[in-house]
PDB file of C-alpha atoms in Angstrom:
ATOM      1  CA  MET D 114      -9.208  19.064  -7.654  1.00  0.00           C
ATOM      2  CA  GLN D 115     -11.717  21.575  -6.387  1.00  0.00           C
ATOM      3  CA  GLY D 116     -14.777  23.421  -7.582  1.00  0.00           C
ATOM      4  CA  PRO D 117     -17.826  22.339  -9.599  1.00  0.00           C
ATOM      5  CA  LEU D 118     -15.861  19.876 -11.740  1.00  0.00           C
ATOM      6  CA  CYS D 119     -14.794  17.918  -8.642  1.00  0.00           C
ATOM      7  CA  GLY D 120     -18.402  17.634  -7.482  1.00  0.00           C
ATOM      8  CA  LEU D 121     -19.535  16.555 -10.948  1.00  0.00           C
ATOM      9  CA  LEU D 122     -16.830  13.880 -11.091  1.00  0.00           C
ATOM     10  CA  SER D 123     -17.788  12.616  -7.631  1.00  0.00           C
ATOM     11  CA  LEU D 124     -21.443  12.357  -8.652  1.00  0.00           C
ATOM     12  CA  THR D 125     -20.460  10.601 -11.884  1.00  0.00           C
ATOM     13  CA  ILE D 126     -18.375   8.055  -9.984  1.00  0.00           C
ATOM     14  CA  LEU D 127     -21.149   7.436  -7.450  1.00  0.00           C
ATOM     15  CA  TRP D 128     -23.725   7.037 -10.256  1.00  0.00           C
ATOM     16  CA  HIS D 129     -21.403   4.571 -12.005  1.00  0.00           C
ATOM     17  CA  LEU D 130     -21.007   2.516  -8.827  1.00  0.00           C
ATOM     18  CA  PHE D 131     -24.727   2.448  -8.075  1.00  0.00           C
ATOM     19  CA  SER D 132     -25.583   1.602 -11.696  1.00  0.00           C
ATOM     20  CA  LYS D 133     -23.345  -1.468 -11.388  1.00  0.00           C
ATOM     21  CA  GLY D 134     -25.130  -2.571  -8.238  1.00  0.00           C
ATOM     22  CA  ILE D 135     -22.476  -1.583  -5.734  1.00  0.00           C
ATOM     23  CA  GLY D 136     -22.763   0.745  -2.828  1.00  0.00           C
ATOM     24  CA  VAL D 137     -20.061   3.141  -1.766  1.00  0.00           C
ATOM     25  CA  ILE D 138     -16.628   1.532  -1.757  1.00  0.00           C
ATOM     26  CA  ASN D 139     -14.278   2.412   1.070  1.00  0.00           C
ATOM     27  CA  ILE D 140     -10.594   1.728   0.427  1.00  0.00           C
ATOM     28  CA  ARG D 141      -8.486   1.665   3.560  1.00  0.00           C
ATOM     29  CA  ARG D 142      -5.463   0.046   5.158  1.00  0.00           C
ATOM     30  CA  ALA D 143      -6.011  -3.612   5.950  1.00  0.00           C
ATOM     31  CA  GLU D 144      -6.396  -4.631   9.574  1.00  0.00           C
ATOM     32  CA  LEU D 145      -5.880  -8.008  11.177  1.00  0.00           C
ATOM     33  CA  THR D 146      -9.664  -8.379  11.417  1.00  0.00           C
ATOM     34  CA  ASP D 147      -9.743  -8.408   7.569  1.00  0.00           C
ATOM     35  CA  LEU D 148      -7.458 -11.440   7.350  1.00  0.00           C
ATOM     36  CA  GLU D 149     -10.208 -14.073   7.140  1.00  0.00           C
ATOM     37  CA  ALA D 150     -11.979 -12.330   4.244  1.00  0.00           C
ATOM     38  CA  MET D 151      -8.670 -11.647   2.480  1.00  0.00           C
ATOM     39  CA  THR D 152      -7.695 -15.300   2.851  1.00  0.00           C
ATOM     40  CA  GLU D 153     -11.033 -16.430   1.392  1.00  0.00           C
ATOM     41  CA  ILE D 154     -10.549 -14.134  -1.612  1.00  0.00           C
ATOM     42  CA  TYR D 155      -6.986 -15.355  -2.142  1.00  0.00           C
ATOM     43  CA  ASN D 156      -7.951 -19.022  -1.784  1.00  0.00           C
ATOM     44  CA  GLU D 157     -10.731 -18.541  -4.325  1.00  0.00           C
ATOM     45  CA  ALA D 158      -8.114 -17.186  -6.763  1.00  0.00           C
ATOM     46  CA  ILE D 159      -5.832 -20.159  -6.051  1.00  0.00           C
ATOM     47  CA  LEU D 160      -8.576 -22.658  -6.869  1.00  0.00           C
ATOM     48  CA  THR D 161     -10.143 -20.935  -9.869  1.00  0.00           C
ATOM     49  CA  SER D 162      -7.567 -18.794 -11.677  1.00  0.00           C
ATOM     50  CA  THR D 163      -3.991 -18.286 -12.775  1.00  0.00           C
ATOM     51  CA  ALA D 164      -3.811 -14.954 -10.918  1.00  0.00           C
ATOM     52  CA  THR D 165      -1.521 -16.682  -8.408  1.00  0.00           C
ATOM     53  CA  PHE D 166       0.780 -19.641  -8.864  1.00  0.00           C
ATOM     54  CA  ASP D 167       0.027 -20.996  -5.408  1.00  0.00           C
ATOM     55  CA  LEU D 168      -1.567 -24.408  -5.965  1.00  0.00           C
ATOM     56  CA  ALA D 169      -3.115 -25.224  -2.590  1.00  0.00           C
ATOM     57  CA  PRO D 170      -5.362 -23.052  -0.405  1.00  0.00           C
ATOM     58  CA  GLN D 171      -3.485 -21.145   2.278  1.00  0.00           C
ATOM     59  CA  THR D 172      -4.087 -21.567   5.988  1.00  0.00           C
ATOM     60  CA  ARG D 173      -4.783 -18.678   8.321  1.00  0.00           C
ATOM     61  CA  GLU D 174      -1.286 -19.095   9.770  1.00  0.00           C
ATOM     62  CA  GLN D 175       0.336 -18.850   6.334  1.00  0.00           C
ATOM     63  CA  ARG D 176      -1.627 -15.726   5.505  1.00  0.00           C
ATOM     64  CA  LEU D 177      -0.892 -14.257   8.927  1.00  0.00           C
ATOM     65  CA  ASN D 178       2.850 -14.612   8.249  1.00  0.00           C
ATOM     66  CA  TRP D 179       2.326 -12.918   4.875  1.00  0.00           C
ATOM     67  CA  PHE D 180       0.218 -10.157   6.481  1.00  0.00           C
ATOM     68  CA  GLU D 181       2.811  -9.469   9.165  1.00  0.00           C
ATOM     69  CA  SER D 182       5.597  -9.217   6.558  1.00  0.00           C
ATOM     70  CA  HIS D 183       3.877  -6.140   5.102  1.00  0.00           C
ATOM     71  CA  GLU D 184       5.131  -3.305   7.241  1.00  0.00           C
ATOM     72  CA  GLU D 185       4.328   0.395   6.713  1.00  0.00           C
ATOM     73  CA  ARG D 186       6.545   0.596   3.604  1.00  0.00           C
ATOM     74  CA  PHE D 187       4.656  -2.265   1.888  1.00  0.00           C
ATOM     75  CA  PRO D 188       0.981  -1.648   2.655  1.00  0.00           C
ATOM     76  CA  ILE D 189      -2.044  -3.845   2.123  1.00  0.00           C
ATOM     77  CA  LEU D 190      -5.287  -2.085   1.242  1.00  0.00           C
ATOM     78  CA  VAL D 191      -8.806  -3.479   1.295  1.00  0.00           C
ATOM     79  CA  ALA D 192     -11.888  -2.411  -0.628  1.00  0.00           C
ATOM     80  CA  GLU D 193     -14.895  -2.541   1.635  1.00  0.00           C
ATOM     81  CA  CYS D 194     -18.368  -2.584   0.100  1.00  0.00           C
ATOM     82  CA  ASP D 195     -21.498  -2.663   2.235  1.00  0.00           C
ATOM     83  CA  GLY D 196     -19.371  -3.472   5.290  1.00  0.00           C
ATOM     84  CA  GLU D 197     -17.637  -6.492   3.700  1.00  0.00           C
ATOM     85  CA  VAL D 198     -14.181  -6.881   2.200  1.00  0.00           C
ATOM     86  CA  ALA D 199     -14.670  -7.175  -1.570  1.00  0.00           C
ATOM     87  CA  GLY D 200     -11.002  -7.165  -2.554  1.00  0.00           C
ATOM     88  CA  TRP D 201      -7.495  -6.254  -1.559  1.00  0.00           C
ATOM     89  CA  ALA D 202      -4.263  -4.935  -3.041  1.00  0.00           C
ATOM     90  CA  CYS D 203      -0.709  -4.718  -1.796  1.00  0.00           C
ATOM     91  CA  LEU D 204       2.810  -3.578  -2.469  1.00  0.00           C
ATOM     92  CA  SER D 205       5.450  -6.255  -1.963  1.00  0.00           C
ATOM     93  CA  ARG D 206       9.207  -6.240  -1.932  1.00  0.00           C
ATOM     94  CA  TRP D 207      10.462  -6.831  -5.482  1.00  0.00           C
ATOM     95  CA  ARG D 208      13.796  -8.292  -4.336  1.00  0.00           C
ATOM     96  CA  PRO D 209      15.427  -8.430  -0.887  1.00  0.00           C
ATOM     97  CA  ARG D 210      18.642  -6.568  -1.798  1.00  0.00           C
ATOM     98  CA  LYS D 211      19.023  -2.941  -0.677  1.00  0.00           C
ATOM     99  CA  ALA D 212      19.425  -1.546  -4.214  1.00  0.00           C
ATOM    100  CA  TYR D 213      15.798  -2.531  -4.951  1.00  0.00           C
ATOM    101  CA  GLU D 214      14.307  -0.609  -2.023  1.00  0.00           C
ATOM    102  CA  ARG D 215      12.398   1.871  -4.231  1.00  0.00           C
ATOM    103  CA  THR D 216      10.884  -0.863  -6.418  1.00  0.00           C
ATOM    104  CA  ALA D 217       7.736  -2.757  -5.450  1.00  0.00           C
ATOM    105  CA  GLU D 218       5.506  -5.391  -6.972  1.00  0.00           C
ATOM    106  CA  THR D 219       1.759  -4.764  -7.060  1.00  0.00           C
ATOM    107  CA  SER D 220      -0.931  -7.383  -6.551  1.00  0.00           C
ATOM    108  CA  PHE D 221      -4.688  -7.181  -6.303  1.00  0.00           C
ATOM    109  CA  TYR D 222      -7.494  -9.706  -5.880  1.00  0.00           C
ATOM    110  CA  VAL D 223     -11.260  -9.190  -6.035  1.00  0.00           C
ATOM    111  CA  LYS D 224     -13.916 -11.558  -4.713  1.00  0.00           C
ATOM    112  CA  GLY D 225     -15.503 -13.485  -7.588  1.00  0.00           C
ATOM    113  CA  THR D 226     -19.004 -12.128  -6.981  1.00  0.00           C
ATOM    114  CA  GLN D 227     -17.657  -8.557  -6.982  1.00  0.00           C
ATOM    115  CA  ARG D 228     -15.649  -8.670 -10.229  1.00  0.00           C
ATOM    116  CA  GLY D 229     -16.605  -6.431 -13.119  1.00  0.00           C
ATOM    117  CA  LYS D 230     -17.795  -3.637 -10.835  1.00  0.00           C
ATOM    118  CA  GLY D 231     -14.702  -1.425 -10.930  1.00  0.00           C
ATOM    119  CA  ILE D 232     -13.335  -2.540  -7.558  1.00  0.00           C
ATOM    120  CA  GLY D 233     -10.072  -3.814  -9.052  1.00  0.00           C
ATOM    121  CA  ARG D 234      -9.579  -0.506 -10.836  1.00  0.00           C
ATOM    122  CA  GLN D 235     -10.118   1.446  -7.615  1.00  0.00           C
ATOM    123  CA  LEU D 236      -7.723  -0.812  -5.718  1.00  0.00           C
ATOM    124  CA  LYS D 237      -5.083  -0.453  -8.430  1.00  0.00           C
ATOM    125  CA  GLN D 238      -5.379   3.342  -8.369  1.00  0.00           C
ATOM    126  CA  ALA D 239      -5.204   3.409  -4.572  1.00  0.00           C
ATOM    127  CA  ILE D 240      -2.094   1.198  -4.424  1.00  0.00           C
ATOM    128  CA  ILE D 241      -0.361   3.331  -7.074  1.00  0.00           C
ATOM    129  CA  ASP D 242      -1.230   6.437  -5.044  1.00  0.00           C
ATOM    130  CA  GLU D 243       0.242   4.777  -1.945  1.00  0.00           C
ATOM    131  CA  ALA D 244       3.416   3.901  -3.870  1.00  0.00           C
ATOM    132  CA  ARG D 245       3.819   7.536  -4.909  1.00  0.00           C
ATOM    133  CA  ARG D 246       3.224   8.706  -1.326  1.00  0.00           C
ATOM    134  CA  LEU D 247       5.857   6.237  -0.123  1.00  0.00           C
ATOM    135  CA  ASN D 248       8.337   7.543  -2.706  1.00  0.00           C
ATOM    136  CA  PHE D 249       8.728   4.398  -4.786  1.00  0.00           C
ATOM    137  CA  HIS D 250      10.511   4.903  -8.099  1.00  0.00           C
ATOM    138  CA  THR D 251       8.914   2.080 -10.071  1.00  0.00           C
ATOM    139  CA  LEU D 252       6.232  -0.604  -9.807  1.00  0.00           C
ATOM    140  CA  ILE D 253       6.223  -4.106 -11.286  1.00  0.00           C
ATOM    141  CA  ALA D 254       3.222  -6.299 -12.108  1.00  0.00           C
ATOM    142  CA  GLY D 255       3.392  -9.932 -13.190  1.00  0.00           C
ATOM    143  CA  VAL D 256       0.408 -11.234 -15.179  1.00  0.00           C
ATOM    144  CA  ALA D 257      -0.020 -14.901 -16.010  1.00  0.00           C
ATOM    145  CA  GLN D 258      -1.076 -16.098 -19.420  1.00  0.00           C
ATOM    146  CA  GLY D 259      -4.848 -16.106 -19.804  1.00  0.00           C
ATOM    147  CA  ASN D 260      -5.472 -13.169 -17.468  1.00  0.00           C
ATOM    148  CA  GLU D 261      -6.158 -10.549 -20.139  1.00  0.00           C
ATOM    149  CA  VAL D 262      -8.395  -8.502 -17.833  1.00  0.00           C
ATOM    150  CA  SER D 263      -5.481  -7.906 -15.447  1.00  0.00           C
ATOM    151  CA  LEU D 264      -3.105  -7.234 -18.345  1.00  0.00           C
ATOM    152  CA  HIS D 265      -5.412  -4.574 -19.814  1.00  0.00           C
ATOM    153  CA  LEU D 266      -6.159  -3.052 -16.407  1.00  0.00           C
ATOM    154  CA  ASN D 267      -2.440  -2.619 -15.693  1.00  0.00           C
ATOM    155  CA  GLN D 268      -1.869  -1.123 -19.142  1.00  0.00           C
ATOM    156  CA  SER D 269      -4.740   1.326 -18.615  1.00  0.00           C
ATOM    157  CA  PHE D 270      -2.764   2.755 -15.681  1.00  0.00           C
ATOM    158  CA  GLY D 271       0.343   3.230 -17.812  1.00  0.00           C
ATOM    159  CA  PHE D 272       2.145  -0.028 -17.014  1.00  0.00           C
ATOM    160  CA  GLU D 273       4.198  -1.088 -20.028  1.00  0.00           C
ATOM    161  CA  VAL D 274       5.116  -4.635 -20.995  1.00  0.00           C
ATOM    162  CA  VAL D 275       8.833  -5.165 -20.424  1.00  0.00           C
ATOM    163  CA  GLY D 276       9.066  -8.877 -21.094  1.00  0.00           C
ATOM    164  CA  THR D 277       7.538 -12.320 -20.949  1.00  0.00           C
ATOM    165  CA  PHE D 278       8.991 -15.377 -19.265  1.00  0.00           C
ATOM    166  CA  ARG D 279       7.924 -18.465 -21.191  1.00  0.00           C
ATOM    167  CA  GLU D 280       6.383 -21.486 -19.423  1.00  0.00           C
ATOM    168  CA  VAL D 281       7.635 -20.601 -15.950  1.00  0.00           C
ATOM    169  CA  GLY D 282       4.615 -21.942 -14.058  1.00  0.00           C
ATOM    170  CA  ASN D 283       2.514 -25.065 -14.313  1.00  0.00           C
ATOM    171  CA  LYS D 284      -1.066 -24.796 -13.105  1.00  0.00           C
ATOM    172  CA  PHE D 285      -4.222 -26.657 -14.101  1.00  0.00           C
ATOM    173  CA  ASP D 286      -1.992 -29.112 -16.052  1.00  0.00           C
ATOM    174  CA  GLN D 287      -0.647 -26.479 -18.415  1.00  0.00           C
ATOM    175  CA  TRP D 288       2.574 -24.499 -18.719  1.00  0.00           C
ATOM    176  CA  LEU D 289       1.969 -20.775 -18.392  1.00  0.00           C
ATOM    177  CA  ASP D 290       3.901 -17.689 -19.460  1.00  0.00           C
ATOM    178  CA  VAL D 291       4.148 -14.652 -17.187  1.00  0.00           C
ATOM    179  CA  THR D 292       4.266 -11.175 -18.690  1.00  0.00           C
ATOM    180  CA  TYR D 293       5.944  -8.480 -16.610  1.00  0.00           C
ATOM    181  CA  LEU D 294       4.857  -4.873 -16.759  1.00  0.00           C
ATOM    182  CA  GLN D 295       6.452  -1.778 -15.265  1.00  0.00           C
ATOM    183  CA  LEU D 296       5.239   1.682 -14.297  1.00  0.00           C
ATOM    184  CA  MET D 297       7.781   4.456 -13.736  1.00  0.00           C
ATOM    185  CA  LEU D 298       6.600   6.784 -10.975  1.00  0.00           C
ATOM    186  CA  ASP D 299       9.314   9.439 -11.135  1.00  0.00           C
TER     187      ASP D 299
END
């Protein structure tokens, strides 16, 4: 987009960010130096939410293995705000078989103190843009029961509910359903 409308939209977005108490957000490819902050954000989600079904905090070594498994085709992005990592998103292999190579699963996590500021939305848009650039055909998102914010965010980007697996995870002493959503890219 070019011209006066583009400038107006940019100013509107910047005003929105500043009105929510956030500075300029830079979304970029994750680097190894981001691993500690990304691990802290993920571990916070493990301990306080159903956004992940991991039950115990991850070590640096575990997260390093995960980080290194994300090659160019399956990127990890970080949202940096005021020089600190505020959240991250990634594309992951949906299944290991060759026929699934143009399908990816999306994930995103935002630091607790940064939620509600639009960072998750920006990360989701950026990871969808990356998926299109990388020529993926479809994206999958799994959302655990009780995470309505994530469910609605995915739906706002055009993800459609394709099914719900009943009581497939047990966290915080309760059985949880997982709803799967799908976005067709081409």
